[in-house]
GROMACS .gro file of C-alpha atoms in nm:
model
  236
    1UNK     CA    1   0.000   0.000   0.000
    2UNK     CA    2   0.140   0.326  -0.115
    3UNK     CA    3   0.040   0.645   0.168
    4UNK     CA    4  -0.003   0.967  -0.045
    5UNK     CA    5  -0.020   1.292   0.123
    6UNK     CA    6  -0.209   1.575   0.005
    7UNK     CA    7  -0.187   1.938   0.135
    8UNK     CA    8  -0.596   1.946   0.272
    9UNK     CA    9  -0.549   2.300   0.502
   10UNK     CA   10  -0.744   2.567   0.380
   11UNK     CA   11  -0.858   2.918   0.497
   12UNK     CA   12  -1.215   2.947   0.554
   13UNK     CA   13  -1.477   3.247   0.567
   14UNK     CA   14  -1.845   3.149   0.709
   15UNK     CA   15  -2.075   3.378   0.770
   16UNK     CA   16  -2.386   3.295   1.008
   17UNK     CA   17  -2.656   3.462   1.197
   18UNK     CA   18  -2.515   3.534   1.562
   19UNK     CA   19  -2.535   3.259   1.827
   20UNK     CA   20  -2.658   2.965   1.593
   21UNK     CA   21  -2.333   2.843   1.453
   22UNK     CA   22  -2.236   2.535   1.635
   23UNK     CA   23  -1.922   2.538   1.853
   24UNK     CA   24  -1.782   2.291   1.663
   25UNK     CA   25  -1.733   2.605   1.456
   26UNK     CA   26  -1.660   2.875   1.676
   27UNK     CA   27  -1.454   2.702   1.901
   28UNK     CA   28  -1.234   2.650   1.637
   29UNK     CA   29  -1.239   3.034   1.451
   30UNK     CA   30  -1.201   3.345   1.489
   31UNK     CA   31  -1.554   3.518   1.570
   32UNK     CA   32  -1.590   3.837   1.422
   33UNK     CA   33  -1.912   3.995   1.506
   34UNK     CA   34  -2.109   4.215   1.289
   35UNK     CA   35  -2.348   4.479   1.368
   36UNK     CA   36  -2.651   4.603   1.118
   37UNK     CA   37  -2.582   4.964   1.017
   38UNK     CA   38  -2.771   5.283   1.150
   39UNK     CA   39  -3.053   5.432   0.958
   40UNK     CA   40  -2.781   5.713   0.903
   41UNK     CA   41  -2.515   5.529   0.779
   42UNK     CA   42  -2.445   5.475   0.439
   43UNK     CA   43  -2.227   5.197   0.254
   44UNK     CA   44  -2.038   5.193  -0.077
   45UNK     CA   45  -2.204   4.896  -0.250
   46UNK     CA   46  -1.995   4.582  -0.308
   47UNK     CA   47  -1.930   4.463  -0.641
   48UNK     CA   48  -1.747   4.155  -0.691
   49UNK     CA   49  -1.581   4.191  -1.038
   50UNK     CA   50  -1.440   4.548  -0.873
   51UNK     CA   51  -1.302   4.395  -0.537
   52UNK     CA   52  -1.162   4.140  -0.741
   53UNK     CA   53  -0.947   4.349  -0.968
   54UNK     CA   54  -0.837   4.601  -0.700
   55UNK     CA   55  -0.721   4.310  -0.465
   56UNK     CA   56  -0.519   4.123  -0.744
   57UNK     CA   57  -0.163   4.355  -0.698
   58UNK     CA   58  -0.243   4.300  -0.297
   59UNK     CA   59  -0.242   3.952  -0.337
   60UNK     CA   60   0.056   3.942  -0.562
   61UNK     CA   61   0.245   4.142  -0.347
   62UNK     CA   62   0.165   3.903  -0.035
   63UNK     CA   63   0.212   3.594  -0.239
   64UNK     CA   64   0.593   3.683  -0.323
   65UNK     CA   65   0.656   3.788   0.029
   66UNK     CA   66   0.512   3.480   0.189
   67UNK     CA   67   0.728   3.292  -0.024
   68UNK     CA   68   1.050   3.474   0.110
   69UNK     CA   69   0.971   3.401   0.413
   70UNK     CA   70   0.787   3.069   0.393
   71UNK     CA   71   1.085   2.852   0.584
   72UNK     CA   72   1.075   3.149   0.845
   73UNK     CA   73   0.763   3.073   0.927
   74UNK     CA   74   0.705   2.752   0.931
   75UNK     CA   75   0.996   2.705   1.159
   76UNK     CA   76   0.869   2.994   1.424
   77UNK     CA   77   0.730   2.913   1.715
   78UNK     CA   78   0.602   3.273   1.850
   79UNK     CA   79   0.508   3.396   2.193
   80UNK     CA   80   0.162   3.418   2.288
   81UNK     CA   81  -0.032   3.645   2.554
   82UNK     CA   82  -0.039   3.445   2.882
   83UNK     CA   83  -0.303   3.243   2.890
   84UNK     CA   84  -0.399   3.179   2.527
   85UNK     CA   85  -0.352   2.772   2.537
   86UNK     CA   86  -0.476   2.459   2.361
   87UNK     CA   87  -0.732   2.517   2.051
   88UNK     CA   88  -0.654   2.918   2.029
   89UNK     CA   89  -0.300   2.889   2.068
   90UNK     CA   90  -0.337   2.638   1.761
   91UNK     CA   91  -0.524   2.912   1.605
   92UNK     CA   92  -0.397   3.176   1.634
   93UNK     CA   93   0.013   3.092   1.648
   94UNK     CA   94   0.039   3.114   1.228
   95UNK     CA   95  -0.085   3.445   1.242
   96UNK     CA   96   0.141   3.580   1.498
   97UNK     CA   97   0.428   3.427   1.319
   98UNK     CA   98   0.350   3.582   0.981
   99UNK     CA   99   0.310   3.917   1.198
  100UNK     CA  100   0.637   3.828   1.368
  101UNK     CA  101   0.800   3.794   1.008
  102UNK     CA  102   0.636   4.111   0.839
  103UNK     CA  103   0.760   4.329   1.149
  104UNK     CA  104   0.685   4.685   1.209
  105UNK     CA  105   0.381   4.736   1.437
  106UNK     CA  106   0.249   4.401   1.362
  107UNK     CA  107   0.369   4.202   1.634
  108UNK     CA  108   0.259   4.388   1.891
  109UNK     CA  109  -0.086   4.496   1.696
  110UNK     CA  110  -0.098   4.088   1.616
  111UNK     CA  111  -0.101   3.971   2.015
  112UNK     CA  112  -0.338   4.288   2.106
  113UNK     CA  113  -0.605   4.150   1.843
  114UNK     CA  114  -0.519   3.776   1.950
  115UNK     CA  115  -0.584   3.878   2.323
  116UNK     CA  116  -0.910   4.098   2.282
  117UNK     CA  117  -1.053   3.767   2.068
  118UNK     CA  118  -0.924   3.520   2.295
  119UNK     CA  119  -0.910   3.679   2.611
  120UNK     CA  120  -1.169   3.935   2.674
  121UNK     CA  121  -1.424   3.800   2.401
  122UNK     CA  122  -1.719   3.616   2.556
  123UNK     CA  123  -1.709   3.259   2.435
  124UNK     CA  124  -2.035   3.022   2.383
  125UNK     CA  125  -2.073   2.827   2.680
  126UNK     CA  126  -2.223   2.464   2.612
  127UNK     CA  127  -2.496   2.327   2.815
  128UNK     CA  128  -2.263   2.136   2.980
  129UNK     CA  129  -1.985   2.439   3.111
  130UNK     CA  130  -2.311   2.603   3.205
  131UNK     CA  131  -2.406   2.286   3.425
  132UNK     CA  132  -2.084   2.260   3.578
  133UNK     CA  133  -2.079   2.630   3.683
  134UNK     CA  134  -2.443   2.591   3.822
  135UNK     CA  135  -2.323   2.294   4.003
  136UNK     CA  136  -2.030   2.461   4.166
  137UNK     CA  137  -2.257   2.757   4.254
  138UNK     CA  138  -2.496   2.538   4.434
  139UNK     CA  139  -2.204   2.329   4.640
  140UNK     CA  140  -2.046   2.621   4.717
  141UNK     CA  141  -2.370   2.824   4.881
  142UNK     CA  142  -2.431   2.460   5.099
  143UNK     CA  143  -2.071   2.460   5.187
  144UNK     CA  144  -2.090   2.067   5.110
  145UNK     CA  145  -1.944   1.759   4.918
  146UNK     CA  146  -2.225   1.606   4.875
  147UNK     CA  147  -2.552   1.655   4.752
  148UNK     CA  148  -2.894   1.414   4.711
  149UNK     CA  149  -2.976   1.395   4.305
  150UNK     CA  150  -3.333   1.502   4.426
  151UNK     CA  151  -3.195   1.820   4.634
  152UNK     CA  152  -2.977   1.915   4.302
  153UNK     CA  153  -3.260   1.921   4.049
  154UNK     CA  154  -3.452   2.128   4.301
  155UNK     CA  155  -3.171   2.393   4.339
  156UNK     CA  156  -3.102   2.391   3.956
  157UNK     CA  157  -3.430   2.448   3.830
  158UNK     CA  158  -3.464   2.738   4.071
  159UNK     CA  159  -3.153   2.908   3.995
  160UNK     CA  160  -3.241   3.260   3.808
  161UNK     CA  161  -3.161   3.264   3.412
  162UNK     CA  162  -3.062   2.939   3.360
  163UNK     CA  163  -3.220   2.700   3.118
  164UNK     CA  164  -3.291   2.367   3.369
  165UNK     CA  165  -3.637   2.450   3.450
  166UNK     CA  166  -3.777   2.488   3.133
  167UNK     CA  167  -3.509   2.289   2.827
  168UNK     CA  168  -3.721   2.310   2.543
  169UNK     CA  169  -3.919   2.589   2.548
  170UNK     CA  170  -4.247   2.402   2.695
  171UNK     CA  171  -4.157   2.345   3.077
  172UNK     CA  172  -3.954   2.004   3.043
  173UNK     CA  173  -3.747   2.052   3.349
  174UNK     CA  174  -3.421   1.880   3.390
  175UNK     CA  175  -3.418   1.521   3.519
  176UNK     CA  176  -3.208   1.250   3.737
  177UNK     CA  177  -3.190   1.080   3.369
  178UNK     CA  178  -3.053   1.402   3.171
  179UNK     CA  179  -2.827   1.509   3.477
  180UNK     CA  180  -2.676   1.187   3.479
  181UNK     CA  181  -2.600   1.189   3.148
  182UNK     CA  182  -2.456   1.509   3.080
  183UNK     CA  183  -2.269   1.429   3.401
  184UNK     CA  184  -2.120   1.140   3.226
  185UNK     CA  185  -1.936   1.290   2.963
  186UNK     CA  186  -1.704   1.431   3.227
  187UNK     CA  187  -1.661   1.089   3.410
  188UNK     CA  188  -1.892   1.216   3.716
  189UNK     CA  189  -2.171   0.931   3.793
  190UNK     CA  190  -2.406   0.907   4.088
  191UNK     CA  191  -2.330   0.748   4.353
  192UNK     CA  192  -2.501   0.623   4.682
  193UNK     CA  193  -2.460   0.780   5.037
  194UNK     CA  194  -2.565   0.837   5.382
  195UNK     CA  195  -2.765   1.186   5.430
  196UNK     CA  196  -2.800   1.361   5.756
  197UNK     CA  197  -3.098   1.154   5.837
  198UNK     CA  198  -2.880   0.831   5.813
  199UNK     CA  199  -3.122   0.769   5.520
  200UNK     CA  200  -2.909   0.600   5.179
  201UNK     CA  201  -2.989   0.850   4.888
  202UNK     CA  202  -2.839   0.891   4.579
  203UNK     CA  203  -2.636   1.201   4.435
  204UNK     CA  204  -2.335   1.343   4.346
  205UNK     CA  205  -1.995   1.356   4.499
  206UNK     CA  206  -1.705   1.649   4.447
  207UNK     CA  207  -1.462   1.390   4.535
  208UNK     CA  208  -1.343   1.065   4.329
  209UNK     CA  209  -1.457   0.720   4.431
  210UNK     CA  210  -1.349   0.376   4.380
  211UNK     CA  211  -1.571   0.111   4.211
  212UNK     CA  212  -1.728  -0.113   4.382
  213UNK     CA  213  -1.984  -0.370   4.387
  214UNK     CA  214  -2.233  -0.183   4.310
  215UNK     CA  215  -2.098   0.160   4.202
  216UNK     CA  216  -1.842   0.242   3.910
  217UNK     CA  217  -1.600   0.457   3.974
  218UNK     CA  218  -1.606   0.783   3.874
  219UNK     CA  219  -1.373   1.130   3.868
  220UNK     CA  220  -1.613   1.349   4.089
  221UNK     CA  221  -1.705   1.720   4.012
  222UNK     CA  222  -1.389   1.923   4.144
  223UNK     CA  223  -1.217   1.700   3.891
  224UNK     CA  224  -1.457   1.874   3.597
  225UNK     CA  225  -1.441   2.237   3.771
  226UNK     CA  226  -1.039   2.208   3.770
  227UNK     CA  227  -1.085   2.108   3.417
  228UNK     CA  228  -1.353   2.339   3.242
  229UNK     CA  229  -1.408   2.608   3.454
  230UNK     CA  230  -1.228   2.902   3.536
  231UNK     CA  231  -1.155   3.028   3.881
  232UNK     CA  232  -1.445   3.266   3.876
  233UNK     CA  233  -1.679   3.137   3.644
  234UNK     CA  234  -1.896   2.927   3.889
  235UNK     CA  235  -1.957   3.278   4.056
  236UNK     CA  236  -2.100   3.435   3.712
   0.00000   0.00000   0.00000
Protein backbone atom coordinates (compact mmCIF):
# COMPACT_ATOMS: atom_id res chain seq x y z
CA UNK A 1 0.00 0.00 0.00
CA UNK A 2 1.40 3.26 -1.15
CA UNK A 3 0.40 6.45 1.68
CA UNK A 4 -0.03 9.67 -0.45
CA UNK A 5 -0.20 12.92 1.23
CA UNK A 6 -2.09 15.75 0.05
CA UNK A 7 -1.87 19.38 1.35
CA UNK A 8 -5.96 19.46 2.72
CA UNK A 9 -5.49 23.00 5.02
CA UNK A 10 -7.44 25.67 3.80
CA UNK A 11 -8.58 29.18 4.97
CA UNK A 12 -12.15 29.47 5.54
CA UNK A 13 -14.77 32.47 5.67
CA UNK A 14 -18.45 31.49 7.09
CA UNK A 15 -20.75 33.78 7.70
CA UNK A 16 -23.86 32.95 10.08
CA UNK A 17 -26.56 34.62 11.97
CA UNK A 18 -25.15 35.34 15.62
CA UNK A 19 -25.35 32.59 18.27
CA UNK A 20 -26.58 29.65 15.93
CA UNK A 21 -23.33 28.43 14.53
CA UNK A 22 -22.36 25.35 16.35
CA UNK A 23 -19.22 25.38 18.53
CA UNK A 24 -17.82 22.91 16.63
CA UNK A 25 -17.33 26.05 14.56
CA UNK A 26 -16.60 28.75 16.76
CA UNK A 27 -14.54 27.02 19.01
CA UNK A 28 -12.34 26.50 16.37
CA UNK A 29 -12.39 30.34 14.51
CA UNK A 30 -12.01 33.45 14.89
CA UNK A 31 -15.54 35.18 15.70
CA UNK A 32 -15.90 38.37 14.22
CA UNK A 33 -19.12 39.95 15.06
CA UNK A 34 -21.09 42.15 12.89
CA UNK A 35 -23.48 44.79 13.68
CA UNK A 36 -26.51 46.03 11.18
CA UNK A 37 -25.82 49.64 10.17
CA UNK A 38 -27.71 52.83 11.50
CA UNK A 39 -30.53 54.32 9.58
CA UNK A 40 -27.81 57.13 9.03
CA UNK A 41 -25.15 55.29 7.79
CA UNK A 42 -24.45 54.75 4.39
CA UNK A 43 -22.27 51.97 2.54
CA UNK A 44 -20.38 51.93 -0.77
CA UNK A 45 -22.04 48.96 -2.50
CA UNK A 46 -19.95 45.82 -3.08
CA UNK A 47 -19.30 44.63 -6.41
CA UNK A 48 -17.47 41.55 -6.91
CA UNK A 49 -15.81 41.91 -10.38
CA UNK A 50 -14.40 45.48 -8.73
CA UNK A 51 -13.02 43.95 -5.37
CA UNK A 52 -11.62 41.40 -7.41
CA UNK A 53 -9.47 43.49 -9.68
CA UNK A 54 -8.37 46.01 -7.00
CA UNK A 55 -7.21 43.10 -4.65
CA UNK A 56 -5.19 41.23 -7.44
CA UNK A 57 -1.63 43.55 -6.98
CA UNK A 58 -2.43 43.00 -2.97
CA UNK A 59 -2.42 39.52 -3.37
CA UNK A 60 0.56 39.42 -5.62
CA UNK A 61 2.45 41.42 -3.47
CA UNK A 62 1.65 39.03 -0.35
CA UNK A 63 2.12 35.94 -2.39
CA UNK A 64 5.93 36.83 -3.23
CA UNK A 65 6.56 37.88 0.29
CA UNK A 66 5.12 34.80 1.89
CA UNK A 67 7.28 32.92 -0.24
CA UNK A 68 10.50 34.74 1.10
CA UNK A 69 9.71 34.01 4.13
CA UNK A 70 7.87 30.69 3.93
CA UNK A 71 10.85 28.52 5.84
CA UNK A 72 10.75 31.49 8.45
CA UNK A 73 7.63 30.73 9.27
CA UNK A 74 7.05 27.52 9.31
CA UNK A 75 9.96 27.05 11.59
CA UNK A 76 8.69 29.94 14.24
CA UNK A 77 7.30 29.13 17.15
CA UNK A 78 6.02 32.73 18.50
CA UNK A 79 5.08 33.96 21.93
CA UNK A 80 1.62 34.18 22.88
CA UNK A 81 -0.32 36.45 25.54
CA UNK A 82 -0.39 34.45 28.82
CA UNK A 83 -3.03 32.43 28.90
CA UNK A 84 -3.99 31.79 25.27
CA UNK A 85 -3.52 27.72 25.37
CA UNK A 86 -4.76 24.59 23.61
CA UNK A 87 -7.32 25.17 20.51
CA UNK A 88 -6.54 29.18 20.29
CA UNK A 89 -3.00 28.89 20.68
CA UNK A 90 -3.37 26.38 17.61
CA UNK A 91 -5.24 29.12 16.05
CA UNK A 92 -3.97 31.76 16.34
CA UNK A 93 0.13 30.92 16.48
CA UNK A 94 0.39 31.14 12.28
CA UNK A 95 -0.85 34.45 12.42
CA UNK A 96 1.41 35.80 14.98
CA UNK A 97 4.28 34.27 13.19
CA UNK A 98 3.50 35.82 9.81
CA UNK A 99 3.10 39.17 11.98
CA UNK A 100 6.37 38.28 13.68
CA UNK A 101 8.00 37.94 10.08
CA UNK A 102 6.36 41.11 8.39
CA UNK A 103 7.60 43.29 11.49
CA UNK A 104 6.85 46.85 12.09
CA UNK A 105 3.81 47.36 14.37
CA UNK A 106 2.49 44.01 13.62
CA UNK A 107 3.69 42.02 16.34
CA UNK A 108 2.59 43.88 18.91
CA UNK A 109 -0.86 44.96 16.96
CA UNK A 110 -0.98 40.88 16.16
CA UNK A 111 -1.01 39.71 20.15
CA UNK A 112 -3.38 42.88 21.06
CA UNK A 113 -6.05 41.50 18.43
CA UNK A 114 -5.19 37.76 19.50
CA UNK A 115 -5.84 38.78 23.23
CA UNK A 116 -9.10 40.98 22.82
CA UNK A 117 -10.53 37.67 20.68
CA UNK A 118 -9.24 35.20 22.95
CA UNK A 119 -9.10 36.79 26.11
CA UNK A 120 -11.69 39.35 26.74
CA UNK A 121 -14.24 38.00 24.01
CA UNK A 122 -17.19 36.16 25.56
CA UNK A 123 -17.09 32.59 24.35
CA UNK A 124 -20.35 30.22 23.83
CA UNK A 125 -20.73 28.27 26.80
CA UNK A 126 -22.23 24.64 26.12
CA UNK A 127 -24.96 23.27 28.15
CA UNK A 128 -22.63 21.36 29.80
CA UNK A 129 -19.85 24.39 31.11
CA UNK A 130 -23.11 26.03 32.05
CA UNK A 131 -24.06 22.86 34.25
CA UNK A 132 -20.84 22.60 35.78
CA UNK A 133 -20.79 26.30 36.83
CA UNK A 134 -24.43 25.91 38.22
CA UNK A 135 -23.23 22.94 40.03
CA UNK A 136 -20.30 24.61 41.66
CA UNK A 137 -22.57 27.57 42.54
CA UNK A 138 -24.96 25.38 44.34
CA UNK A 139 -22.04 23.29 46.40
CA UNK A 140 -20.46 26.21 47.17
CA UNK A 141 -23.70 28.24 48.81
CA UNK A 142 -24.31 24.60 50.99
CA UNK A 143 -20.71 24.60 51.87
CA UNK A 144 -20.90 20.67 51.10
CA UNK A 145 -19.44 17.59 49.18
CA UNK A 146 -22.25 16.06 48.75
CA UNK A 147 -25.52 16.55 47.52
CA UNK A 148 -28.94 14.14 47.11
CA UNK A 149 -29.76 13.95 43.05
CA UNK A 150 -33.33 15.02 44.26
CA UNK A 151 -31.95 18.20 46.34
CA UNK A 152 -29.77 19.15 43.02
CA UNK A 153 -32.60 19.21 40.49
CA UNK A 154 -34.52 21.28 43.01
CA UNK A 155 -31.71 23.93 43.39
CA UNK A 156 -31.02 23.91 39.56
CA UNK A 157 -34.30 24.48 38.30
CA UNK A 158 -34.64 27.38 40.71
CA UNK A 159 -31.53 29.08 39.95
CA UNK A 160 -32.41 32.60 38.08
CA UNK A 161 -31.61 32.64 34.12
CA UNK A 162 -30.62 29.39 33.60
CA UNK A 163 -32.20 27.00 31.18
CA UNK A 164 -32.91 23.67 33.69
CA UNK A 165 -36.37 24.50 34.50
CA UNK A 166 -37.77 24.88 31.33
CA UNK A 167 -35.09 22.89 28.27
CA UNK A 168 -37.21 23.10 25.43
CA UNK A 169 -39.19 25.89 25.48
CA UNK A 170 -42.47 24.02 26.95
CA UNK A 171 -41.57 23.45 30.77
CA UNK A 172 -39.54 20.04 30.43
CA UNK A 173 -37.47 20.52 33.49
CA UNK A 174 -34.21 18.80 33.90
CA UNK A 175 -34.18 15.21 35.19
CA UNK A 176 -32.08 12.50 37.37
CA UNK A 177 -31.90 10.80 33.69
CA UNK A 178 -30.53 14.02 31.71
CA UNK A 179 -28.27 15.09 34.77
CA UNK A 180 -26.76 11.87 34.79
CA UNK A 181 -26.00 11.89 31.48
CA UNK A 182 -24.56 15.09 30.80
CA UNK A 183 -22.69 14.29 34.01
CA UNK A 184 -21.20 11.40 32.26
CA UNK A 185 -19.36 12.90 29.63
CA UNK A 186 -17.04 14.31 32.27
CA UNK A 187 -16.61 10.89 34.10
CA UNK A 188 -18.92 12.16 37.16
CA UNK A 189 -21.71 9.31 37.93
CA UNK A 190 -24.06 9.07 40.88
CA UNK A 191 -23.30 7.48 43.53
CA UNK A 192 -25.01 6.23 46.82
CA UNK A 193 -24.60 7.80 50.37
CA UNK A 194 -25.65 8.37 53.82
CA UNK A 195 -27.65 11.86 54.30
CA UNK A 196 -28.00 13.61 57.56
CA UNK A 197 -30.98 11.54 58.37
CA UNK A 198 -28.80 8.31 58.13
CA UNK A 199 -31.22 7.69 55.20
CA UNK A 200 -29.09 6.00 51.79
CA UNK A 201 -29.89 8.50 48.88
CA UNK A 202 -28.39 8.91 45.79
CA UNK A 203 -26.36 12.01 44.35
CA UNK A 204 -23.35 13.43 43.46
CA UNK A 205 -19.95 13.56 44.99
CA UNK A 206 -17.05 16.49 44.47
CA UNK A 207 -14.62 13.90 45.35
CA UNK A 208 -13.43 10.65 43.29
CA UNK A 209 -14.57 7.20 44.31
CA UNK A 210 -13.49 3.76 43.80
CA UNK A 211 -15.71 1.11 42.11
CA UNK A 212 -17.28 -1.13 43.82
CA UNK A 213 -19.84 -3.70 43.87
CA UNK A 214 -22.33 -1.83 43.10
CA UNK A 215 -20.98 1.60 42.02
CA UNK A 216 -18.42 2.42 39.10
CA UNK A 217 -16.00 4.57 39.74
CA UNK A 218 -16.06 7.83 38.74
CA UNK A 219 -13.73 11.30 38.68
CA UNK A 220 -16.13 13.49 40.89
CA UNK A 221 -17.05 17.20 40.12
CA UNK A 222 -13.89 19.23 41.44
CA UNK A 223 -12.17 17.00 38.91
CA UNK A 224 -14.57 18.74 35.97
CA UNK A 225 -14.41 22.37 37.71
CA UNK A 226 -10.39 22.08 37.70
CA UNK A 227 -10.85 21.08 34.17
CA UNK A 228 -13.53 23.39 32.42
CA UNK A 229 -14.08 26.08 34.54
CA UNK A 230 -12.28 29.02 35.36
CA UNK A 231 -11.55 30.28 38.81
CA UNK A 232 -14.45 32.66 38.76
CA UNK A 233 -16.79 31.37 36.44
CA UNK A 234 -18.96 29.27 38.89
CA UNK A 235 -19.57 32.78 40.56
CA UNK A 236 -21.00 34.35 37.12
Amino acid sequence: MKVERFPVFAPVALGGIAGNMPATITTRAITIHMRRRRSDQTVEQFRQRRAERDARPIRQALSTWMASVADQVAEAAPGLPAGVVDRPAEIWEPLVAIADAAGGGWPERARQACAHFVLRSAQPVTNGVRLLADLRTIYDRHHATRLPTKALLADLTELDDAPWADLDGRGKQLDGRRLAAELARYGIAPIAFKDDTDTTVKGYVTYATTQTKSQKAQVGLADAWDRYLSAAEGDA
